[in-house]
Coordinates of C-alpha atoms in Angstrom, one line a residue:
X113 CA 35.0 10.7 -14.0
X114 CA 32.7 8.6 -16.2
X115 CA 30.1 9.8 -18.8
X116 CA 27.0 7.6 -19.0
X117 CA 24.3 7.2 -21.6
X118 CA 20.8 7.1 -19.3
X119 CA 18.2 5.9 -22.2
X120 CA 14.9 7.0 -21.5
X121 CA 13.6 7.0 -17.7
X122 CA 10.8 5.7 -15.2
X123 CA 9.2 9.1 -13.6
X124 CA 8.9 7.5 -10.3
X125 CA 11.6 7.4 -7.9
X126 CA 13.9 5.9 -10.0
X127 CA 14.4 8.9 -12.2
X128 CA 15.4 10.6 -9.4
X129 CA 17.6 7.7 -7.7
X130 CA 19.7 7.2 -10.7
X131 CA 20.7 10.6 -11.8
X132 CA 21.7 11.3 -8.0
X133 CA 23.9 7.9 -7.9
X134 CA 25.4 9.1 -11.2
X135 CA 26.3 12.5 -9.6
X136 CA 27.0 11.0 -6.3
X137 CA 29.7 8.8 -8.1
X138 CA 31.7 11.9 -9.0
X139 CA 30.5 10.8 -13.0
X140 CA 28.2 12.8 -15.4
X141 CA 25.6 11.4 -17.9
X142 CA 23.6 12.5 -21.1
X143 CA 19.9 12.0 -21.6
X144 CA 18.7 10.6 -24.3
X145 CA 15.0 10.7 -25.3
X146 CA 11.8 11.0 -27.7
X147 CA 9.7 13.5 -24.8
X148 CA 11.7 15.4 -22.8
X149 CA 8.0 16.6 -21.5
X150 CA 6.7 13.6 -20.1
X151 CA 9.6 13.9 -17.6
X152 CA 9.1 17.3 -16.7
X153 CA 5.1 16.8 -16.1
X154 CA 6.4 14.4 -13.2
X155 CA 8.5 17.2 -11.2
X156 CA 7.0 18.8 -8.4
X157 CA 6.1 22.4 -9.5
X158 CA 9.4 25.0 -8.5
X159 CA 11.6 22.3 -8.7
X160 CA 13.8 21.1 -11.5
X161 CA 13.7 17.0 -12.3
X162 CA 16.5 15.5 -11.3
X163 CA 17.1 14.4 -15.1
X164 CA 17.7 17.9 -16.4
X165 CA 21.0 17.9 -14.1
X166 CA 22.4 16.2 -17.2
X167 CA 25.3 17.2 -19.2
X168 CA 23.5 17.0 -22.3
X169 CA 20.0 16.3 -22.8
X170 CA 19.7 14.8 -26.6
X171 CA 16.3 13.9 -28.4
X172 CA 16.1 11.4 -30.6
X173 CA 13.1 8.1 -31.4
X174 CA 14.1 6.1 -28.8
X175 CA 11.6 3.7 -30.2
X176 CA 12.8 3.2 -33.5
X177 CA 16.1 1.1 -33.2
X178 CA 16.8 1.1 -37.4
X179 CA 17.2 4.7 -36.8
X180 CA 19.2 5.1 -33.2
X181 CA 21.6 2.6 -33.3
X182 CA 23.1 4.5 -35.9
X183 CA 22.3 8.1 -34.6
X184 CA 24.0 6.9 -31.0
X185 CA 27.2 5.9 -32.9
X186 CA 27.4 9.4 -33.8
X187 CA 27.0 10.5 -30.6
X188 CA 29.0 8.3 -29.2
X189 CA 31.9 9.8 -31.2
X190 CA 30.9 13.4 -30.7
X191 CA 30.6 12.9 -26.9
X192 CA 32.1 9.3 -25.7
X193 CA 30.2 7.1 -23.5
X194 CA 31.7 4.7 -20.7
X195 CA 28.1 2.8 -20.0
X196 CA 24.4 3.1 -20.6
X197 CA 22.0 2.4 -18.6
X198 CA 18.1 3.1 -18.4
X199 CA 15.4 2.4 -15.4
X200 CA 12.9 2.0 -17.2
X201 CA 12.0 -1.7 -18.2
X202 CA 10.4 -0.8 -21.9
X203 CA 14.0 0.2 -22.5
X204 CA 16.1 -2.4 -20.9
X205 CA 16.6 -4.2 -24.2
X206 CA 17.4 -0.9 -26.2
X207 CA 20.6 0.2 -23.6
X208 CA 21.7 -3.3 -23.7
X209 CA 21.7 -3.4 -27.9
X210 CA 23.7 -0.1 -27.3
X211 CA 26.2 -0.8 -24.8
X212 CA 26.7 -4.2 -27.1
X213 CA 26.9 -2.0 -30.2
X214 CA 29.7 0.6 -28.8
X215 CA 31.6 -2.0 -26.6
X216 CA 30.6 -0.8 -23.4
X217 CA 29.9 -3.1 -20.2
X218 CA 26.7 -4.4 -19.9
X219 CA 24.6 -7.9 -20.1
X220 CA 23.8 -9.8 -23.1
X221 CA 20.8 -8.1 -24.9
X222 CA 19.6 -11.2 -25.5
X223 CA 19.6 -12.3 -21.8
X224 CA 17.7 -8.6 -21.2
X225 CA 15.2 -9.5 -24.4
X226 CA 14.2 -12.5 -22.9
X227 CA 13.7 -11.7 -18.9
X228 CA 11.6 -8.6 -20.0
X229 CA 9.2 -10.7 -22.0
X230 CA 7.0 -12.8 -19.3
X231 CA 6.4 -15.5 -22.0
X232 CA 10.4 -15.7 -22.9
X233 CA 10.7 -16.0 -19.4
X234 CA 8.5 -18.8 -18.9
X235 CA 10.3 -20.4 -21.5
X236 CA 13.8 -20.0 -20.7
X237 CA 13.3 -21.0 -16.9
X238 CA 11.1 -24.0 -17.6
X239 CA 13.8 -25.2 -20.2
X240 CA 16.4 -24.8 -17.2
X241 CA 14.7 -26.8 -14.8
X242 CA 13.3 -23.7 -12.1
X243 CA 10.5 -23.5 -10.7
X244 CA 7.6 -22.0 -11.6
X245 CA 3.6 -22.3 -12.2
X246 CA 2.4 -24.3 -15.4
X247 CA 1.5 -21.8 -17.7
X248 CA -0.1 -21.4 -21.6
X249 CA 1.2 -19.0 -23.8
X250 CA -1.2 -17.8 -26.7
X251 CA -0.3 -16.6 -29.4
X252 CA -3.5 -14.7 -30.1
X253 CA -6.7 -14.1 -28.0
X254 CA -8.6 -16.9 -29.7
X255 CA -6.2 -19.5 -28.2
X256 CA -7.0 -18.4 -24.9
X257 CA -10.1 -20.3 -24.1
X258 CA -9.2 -23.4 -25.2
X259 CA -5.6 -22.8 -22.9
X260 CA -7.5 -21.5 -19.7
X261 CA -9.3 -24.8 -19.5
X262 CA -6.4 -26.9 -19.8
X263 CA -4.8 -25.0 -16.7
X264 CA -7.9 -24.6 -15.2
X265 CA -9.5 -22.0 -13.2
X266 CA -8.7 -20.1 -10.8
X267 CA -5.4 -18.7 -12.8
X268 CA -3.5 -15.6 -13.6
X269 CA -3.6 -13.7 -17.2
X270 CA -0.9 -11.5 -17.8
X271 CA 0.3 -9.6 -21.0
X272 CA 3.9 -10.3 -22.1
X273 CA 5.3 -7.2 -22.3
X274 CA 3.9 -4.5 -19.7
X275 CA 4.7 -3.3 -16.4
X276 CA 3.5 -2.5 -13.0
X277 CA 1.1 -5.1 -12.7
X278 CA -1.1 -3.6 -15.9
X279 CA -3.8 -5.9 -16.7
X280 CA -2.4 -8.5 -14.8
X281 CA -5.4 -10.5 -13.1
X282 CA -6.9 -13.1 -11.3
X283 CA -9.5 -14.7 -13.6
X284 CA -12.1 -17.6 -11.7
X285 CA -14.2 -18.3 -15.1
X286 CA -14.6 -17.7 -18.5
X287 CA -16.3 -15.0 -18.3
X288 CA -13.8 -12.6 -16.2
X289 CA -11.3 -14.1 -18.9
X290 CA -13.0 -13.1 -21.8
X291 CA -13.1 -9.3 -19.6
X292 CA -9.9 -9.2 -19.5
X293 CA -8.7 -10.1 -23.1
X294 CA -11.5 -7.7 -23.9
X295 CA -9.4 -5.0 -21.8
X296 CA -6.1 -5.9 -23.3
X297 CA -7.1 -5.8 -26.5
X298 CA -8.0 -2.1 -26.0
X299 CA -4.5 -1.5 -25.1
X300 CA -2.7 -2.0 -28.2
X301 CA -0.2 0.7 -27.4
X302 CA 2.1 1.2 -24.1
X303 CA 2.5 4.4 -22.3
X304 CA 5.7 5.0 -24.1
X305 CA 4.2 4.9 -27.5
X306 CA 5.7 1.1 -28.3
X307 CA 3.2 -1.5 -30.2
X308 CA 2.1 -4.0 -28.0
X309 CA 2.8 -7.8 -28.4
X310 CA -1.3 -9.6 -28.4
X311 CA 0.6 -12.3 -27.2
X312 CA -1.1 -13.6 -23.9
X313 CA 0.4 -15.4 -20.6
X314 CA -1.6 -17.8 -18.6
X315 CA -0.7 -19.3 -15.5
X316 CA -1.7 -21.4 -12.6
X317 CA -2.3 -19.4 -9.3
X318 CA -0.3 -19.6 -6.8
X319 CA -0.8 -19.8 -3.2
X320 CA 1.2 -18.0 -0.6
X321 CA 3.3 -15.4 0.1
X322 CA 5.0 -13.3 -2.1
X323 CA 8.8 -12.2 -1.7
X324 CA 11.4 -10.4 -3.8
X325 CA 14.9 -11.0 -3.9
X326 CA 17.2 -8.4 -4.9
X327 CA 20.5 -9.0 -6.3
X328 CA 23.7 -7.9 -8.4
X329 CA 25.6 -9.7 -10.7
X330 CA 29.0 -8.9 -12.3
X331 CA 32.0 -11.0 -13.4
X332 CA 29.6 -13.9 -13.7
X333 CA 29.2 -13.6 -9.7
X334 CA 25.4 -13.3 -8.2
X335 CA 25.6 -11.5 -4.9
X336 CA 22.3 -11.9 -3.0
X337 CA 21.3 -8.2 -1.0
X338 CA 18.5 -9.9 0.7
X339 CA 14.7 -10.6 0.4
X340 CA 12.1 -8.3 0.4
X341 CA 8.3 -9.0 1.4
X342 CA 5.1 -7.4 -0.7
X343 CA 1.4 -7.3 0.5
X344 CA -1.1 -7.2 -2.3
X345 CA -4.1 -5.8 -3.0
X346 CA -7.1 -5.0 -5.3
X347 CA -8.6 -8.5 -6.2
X348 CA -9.0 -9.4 -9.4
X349 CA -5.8 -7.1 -9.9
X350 CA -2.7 -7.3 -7.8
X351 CA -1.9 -3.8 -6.5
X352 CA 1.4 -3.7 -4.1
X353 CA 0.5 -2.5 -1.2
X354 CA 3.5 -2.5 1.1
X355 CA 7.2 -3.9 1.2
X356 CA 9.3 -4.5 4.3
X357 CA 13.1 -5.4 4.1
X358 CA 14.0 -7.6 5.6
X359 CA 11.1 -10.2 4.7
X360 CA 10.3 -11.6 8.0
X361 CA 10.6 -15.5 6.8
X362 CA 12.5 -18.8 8.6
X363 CA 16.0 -19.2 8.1
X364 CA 15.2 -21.7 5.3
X365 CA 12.8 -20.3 3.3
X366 CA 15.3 -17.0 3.0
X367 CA 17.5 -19.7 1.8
X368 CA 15.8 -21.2 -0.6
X369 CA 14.3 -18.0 -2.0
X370 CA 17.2 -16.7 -2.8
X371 CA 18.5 -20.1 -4.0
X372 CA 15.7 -20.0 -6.5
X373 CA 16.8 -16.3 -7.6
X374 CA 20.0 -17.8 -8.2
X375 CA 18.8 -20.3 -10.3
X376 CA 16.7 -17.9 -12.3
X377 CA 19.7 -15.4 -13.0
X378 CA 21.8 -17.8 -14.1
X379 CA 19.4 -19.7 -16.6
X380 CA 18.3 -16.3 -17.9
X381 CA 22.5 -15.5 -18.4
X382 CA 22.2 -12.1 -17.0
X383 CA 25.4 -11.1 -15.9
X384 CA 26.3 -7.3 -15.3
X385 CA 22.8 -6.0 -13.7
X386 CA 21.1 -5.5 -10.4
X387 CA 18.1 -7.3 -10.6
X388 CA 15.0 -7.7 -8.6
X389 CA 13.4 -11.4 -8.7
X390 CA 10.1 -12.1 -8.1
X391 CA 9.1 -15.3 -5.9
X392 CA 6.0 -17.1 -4.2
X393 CA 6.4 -19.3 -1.8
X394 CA 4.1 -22.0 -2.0
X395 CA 3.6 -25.5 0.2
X396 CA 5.1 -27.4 -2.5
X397 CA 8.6 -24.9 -2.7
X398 CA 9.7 -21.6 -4.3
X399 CA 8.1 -20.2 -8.1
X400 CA 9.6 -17.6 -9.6
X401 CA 7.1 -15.3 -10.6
X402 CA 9.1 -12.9 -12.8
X403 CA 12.9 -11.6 -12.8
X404 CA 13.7 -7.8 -13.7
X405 CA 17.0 -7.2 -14.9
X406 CA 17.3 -3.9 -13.7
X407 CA 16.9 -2.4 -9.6
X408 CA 13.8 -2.9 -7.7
X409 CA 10.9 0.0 -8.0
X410 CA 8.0 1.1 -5.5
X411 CA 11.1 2.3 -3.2
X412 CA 12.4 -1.0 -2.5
X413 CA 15.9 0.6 -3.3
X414 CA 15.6 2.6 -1.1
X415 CA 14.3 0.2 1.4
X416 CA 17.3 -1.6 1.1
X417 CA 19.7 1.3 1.3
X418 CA 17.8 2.3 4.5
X419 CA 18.3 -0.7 6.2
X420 CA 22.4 -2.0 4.8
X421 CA 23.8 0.6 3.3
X422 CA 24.0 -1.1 0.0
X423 CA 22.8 1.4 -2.8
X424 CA 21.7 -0.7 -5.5
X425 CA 20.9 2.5 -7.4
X426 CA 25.0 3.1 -7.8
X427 CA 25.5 -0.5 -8.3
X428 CA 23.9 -0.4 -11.6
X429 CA 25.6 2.2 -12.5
X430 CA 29.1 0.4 -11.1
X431 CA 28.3 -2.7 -13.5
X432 CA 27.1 -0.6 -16.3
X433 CA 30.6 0.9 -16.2
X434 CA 32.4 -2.3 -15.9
X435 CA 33.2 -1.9 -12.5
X436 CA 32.7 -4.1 -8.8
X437 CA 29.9 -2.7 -7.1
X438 CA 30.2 -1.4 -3.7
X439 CA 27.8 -4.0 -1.5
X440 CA 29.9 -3.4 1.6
X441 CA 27.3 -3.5 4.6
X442 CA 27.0 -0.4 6.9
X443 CA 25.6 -0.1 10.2
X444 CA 22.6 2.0 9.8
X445 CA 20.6 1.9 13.0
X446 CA 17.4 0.1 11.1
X447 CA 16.5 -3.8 11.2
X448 CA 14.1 -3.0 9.2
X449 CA 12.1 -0.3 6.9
X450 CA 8.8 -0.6 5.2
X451 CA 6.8 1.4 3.0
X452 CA 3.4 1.2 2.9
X453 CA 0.9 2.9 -0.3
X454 CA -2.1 5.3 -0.5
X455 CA -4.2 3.2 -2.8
X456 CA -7.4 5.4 -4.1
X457 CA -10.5 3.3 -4.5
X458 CA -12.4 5.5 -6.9
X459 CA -11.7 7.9 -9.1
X460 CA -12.3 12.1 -9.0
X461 CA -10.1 14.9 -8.2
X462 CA -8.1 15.2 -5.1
X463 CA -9.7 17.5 -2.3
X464 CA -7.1 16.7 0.5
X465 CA -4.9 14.0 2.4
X466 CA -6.2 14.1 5.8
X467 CA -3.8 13.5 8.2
X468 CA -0.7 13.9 6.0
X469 CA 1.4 16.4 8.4
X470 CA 0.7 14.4 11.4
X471 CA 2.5 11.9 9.9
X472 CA 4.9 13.7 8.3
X473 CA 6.0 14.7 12.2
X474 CA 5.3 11.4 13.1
X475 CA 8.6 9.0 14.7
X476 CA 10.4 6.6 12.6
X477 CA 9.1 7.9 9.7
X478 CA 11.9 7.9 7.2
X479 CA 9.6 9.2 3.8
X480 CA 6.3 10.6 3.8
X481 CA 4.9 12.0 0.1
X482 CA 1.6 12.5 -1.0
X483 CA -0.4 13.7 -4.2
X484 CA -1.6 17.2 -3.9
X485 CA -5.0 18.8 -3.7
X486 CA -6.1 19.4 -7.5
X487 CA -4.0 16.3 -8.6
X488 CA -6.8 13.7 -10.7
X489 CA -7.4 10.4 -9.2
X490 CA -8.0 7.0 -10.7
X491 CA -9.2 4.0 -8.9
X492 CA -6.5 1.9 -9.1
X493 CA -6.0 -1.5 -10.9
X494 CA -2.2 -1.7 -11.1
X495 CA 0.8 0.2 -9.4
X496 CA 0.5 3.4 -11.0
X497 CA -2.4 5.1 -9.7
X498 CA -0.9 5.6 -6.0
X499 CA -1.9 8.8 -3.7
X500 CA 1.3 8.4 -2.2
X501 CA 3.6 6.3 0.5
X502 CA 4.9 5.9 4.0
X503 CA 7.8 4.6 4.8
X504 CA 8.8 3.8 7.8
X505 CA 11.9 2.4 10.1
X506 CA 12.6 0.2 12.8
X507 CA 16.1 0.0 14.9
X508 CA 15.0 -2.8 17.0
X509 CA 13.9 -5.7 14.8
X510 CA 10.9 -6.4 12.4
X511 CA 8.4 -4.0 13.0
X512 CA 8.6 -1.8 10.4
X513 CA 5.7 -3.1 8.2
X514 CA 3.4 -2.7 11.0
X515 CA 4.5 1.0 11.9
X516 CA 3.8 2.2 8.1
X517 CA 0.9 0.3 8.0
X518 CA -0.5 2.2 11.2
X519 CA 0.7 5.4 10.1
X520 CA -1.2 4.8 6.6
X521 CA -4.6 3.9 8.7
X522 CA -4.2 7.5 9.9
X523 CA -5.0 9.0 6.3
X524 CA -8.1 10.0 5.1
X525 CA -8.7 11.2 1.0
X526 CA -10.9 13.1 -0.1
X527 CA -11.7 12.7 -3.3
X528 CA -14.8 14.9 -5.3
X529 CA -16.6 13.2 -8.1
X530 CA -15.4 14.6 -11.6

């Protein structure tokens, strides 16, 4: 049995995925973080978070490194670690620096650092040759301008360093740009309390679909899971709306989708993580849009799990241990699962989900949650604001995304002006 350091947390399904791959692993972990509260807000009401099944739960400034560092060497001597690991991508860097720091397994923290800044990213990827969009990085907001017209508009503005598709947008002229720096600018803090970079990314738009292709790495070995499809939403913004997995593509553009993620993992070094790479595929090839060193969110996972077997949830906590990962395929009964999400379009307080037990009863339904009556509602503009999900299974082939997507057509919000 193992003992793992889990640094800070998403509160999405993620918090609950990991600690139950931990447990399900026959290991045990310690939590480590600066607001033991923010996790608890997130747990249905009579049931304990998945999180507090910890051995130990530990507070500590999980923002300030000049002070934890230190105070996890301590800890690491009072309680002994075998791997740390974190889901949540604000902290990706910090378990790296700490598995580095006590000689645990894990991938370079500068390899993390740099695929969890977009602009690094850019950089690092470019400088290797793979494909991407031409792109501007400003330093400050008053270099934008002059950047945006030597792309050219239509593009995409997007700040370096936060998640979930916050404040990412499509920008056609100067004046939507100058909105949006305008917006950014008022969000000099993220929703973990971390300073902001007010470094901007511009880039080209790109047309066509959108794919993700989900991977694990260890012992300098990329194994390719498969490729996921996203629908999107919410123009100017670009709200996930669904996944299916399998993506429903040709032979060859599944190839050279997942050649491209190859290429990406590799340039970035990343060696020793499950990650979840971001593609478009566009007339003129693959462009990788982002890679995430660490599983994919917006139930993906479980997507994946649903449909091979493969849990990349306990693969990241196999590599963060030093260990081969498990990516044996199973028969599972499913070509394919989807999930598709309730997306509010203005804001209020939530009255009801109409329809929600009829789908709840529903066939092939594999997961159906929903936000509950009292719960405040925001119109959304990124992947945080969702009324919920509906995922769905297929055993016969590829029509998965349209069964969630009809069962989703069958919900009704209301929502009363606040």
């Amino acid at each position: 049995m193992a003992h793992l350091l889990v640094v800070e947390s998403w509160v999405g399904s993620m918090s609950r995925l990991l600690p139950r791959a931990i447990l399900e692993g026959g290991h045990t972990f310690t939590f480590l973080t600066r607001d033991l509260h923010h996790y608890l807000r997130s747990a249905p009401e009579g049931t304990a978070h998945p999180l507090l099944a910890a051995r130990n739960t530990v507070g500590a400034d999980t923002n300030d490194e000049s002070s934890l560092l230190p105070f996890v060497d301590r800890l690491h001597r009072a309680l002994g670690f075998h791997g740390v690991v974190t889901s949540c991508d604000y902290y990706l860097p910090t378990a790296a620096r700490i598995a580095g720091r006590l000689g645990l397994p894990g991938p370079a923290p500068e390899s993390v650092a740099d695929a969890c800044r977009k602009d690094a990213t850019r950089r690092v990827l470019h400088g290797a040759g793979v494909p991407g969009p031409r792109f501007a990085v400003c330093a400050d907001h008053a270099a934008v301008p002059r950047a945006a017209r030597e792309l050219g508009f239509p593009l995409v503005v997007k700040p370096v360093d936060l998640c979930a598709g916050m404040y990412v947008r499509r920008v056609d002229d100067e004046r939507a740009l100058a909105d949006v720096c305008r917006a950014v600018a008022e969000f000099p803090v993220n929703a973990r309390g971390q300073l902001r970079s007010p470094v901007l990314l511009l880039e080209e738009l790109l047309d066509g679909p959108e794919v993700s292709v989900e991977t694990v790495t260890y012992g300098g070995t990329t194994h390719v899971v498969g490729v996921t499809d996203k629908s999107t939403g919410g123009a100017p913004a670009f709200i996930e709306t669904g996944h299916m997995f399998p993506a429903s593509l040709a032979p060859g553009e599944t190839k050279a989708a997942e050649d491209t993620a190859l290429r990406a993992v590799r340039a970035l070094g990343l060696d020793s993580v499950v990650a979840h790479t971001e593609i478009k595929l566009t007339a003129a090839g693959p462009r990788v849009v982002e890679v995430n060193p660490r599983p994919a969110g917006n139930r993906i996972t479980e997507l994946v799990r649903h449909v091979t077997g493969v849990d990349l949830a306990a693969a990241s906590v196999d590599v963060a241990l030093g260990r081969a990962p498990d990516l044996r395929r199973r028969a599972t009964g499913l070509r394919s699962a989807a999930v598709a999400f309730l997306v509010p379009d203005r804001s209020g307080t939530l009255e009801a989900v109409v329809g929600a037990e009829n789908v709840r009863s529903a066939p092939d339904v594999l997961e159906a949650a929903f936000a509950s009556p009292g719960d405040a509602v925001r119109a959304a503009d990124s992947n945080n604001e969702y009324l919920g999900h509906v995922m769905a299974g297929d055993a016969d082939g590829l029509g998965a995304r349209a069964r969630a997507e009809a069962l989703l057509s069958g919900l009704h919000t209301k929502v009363a002006a606040r």
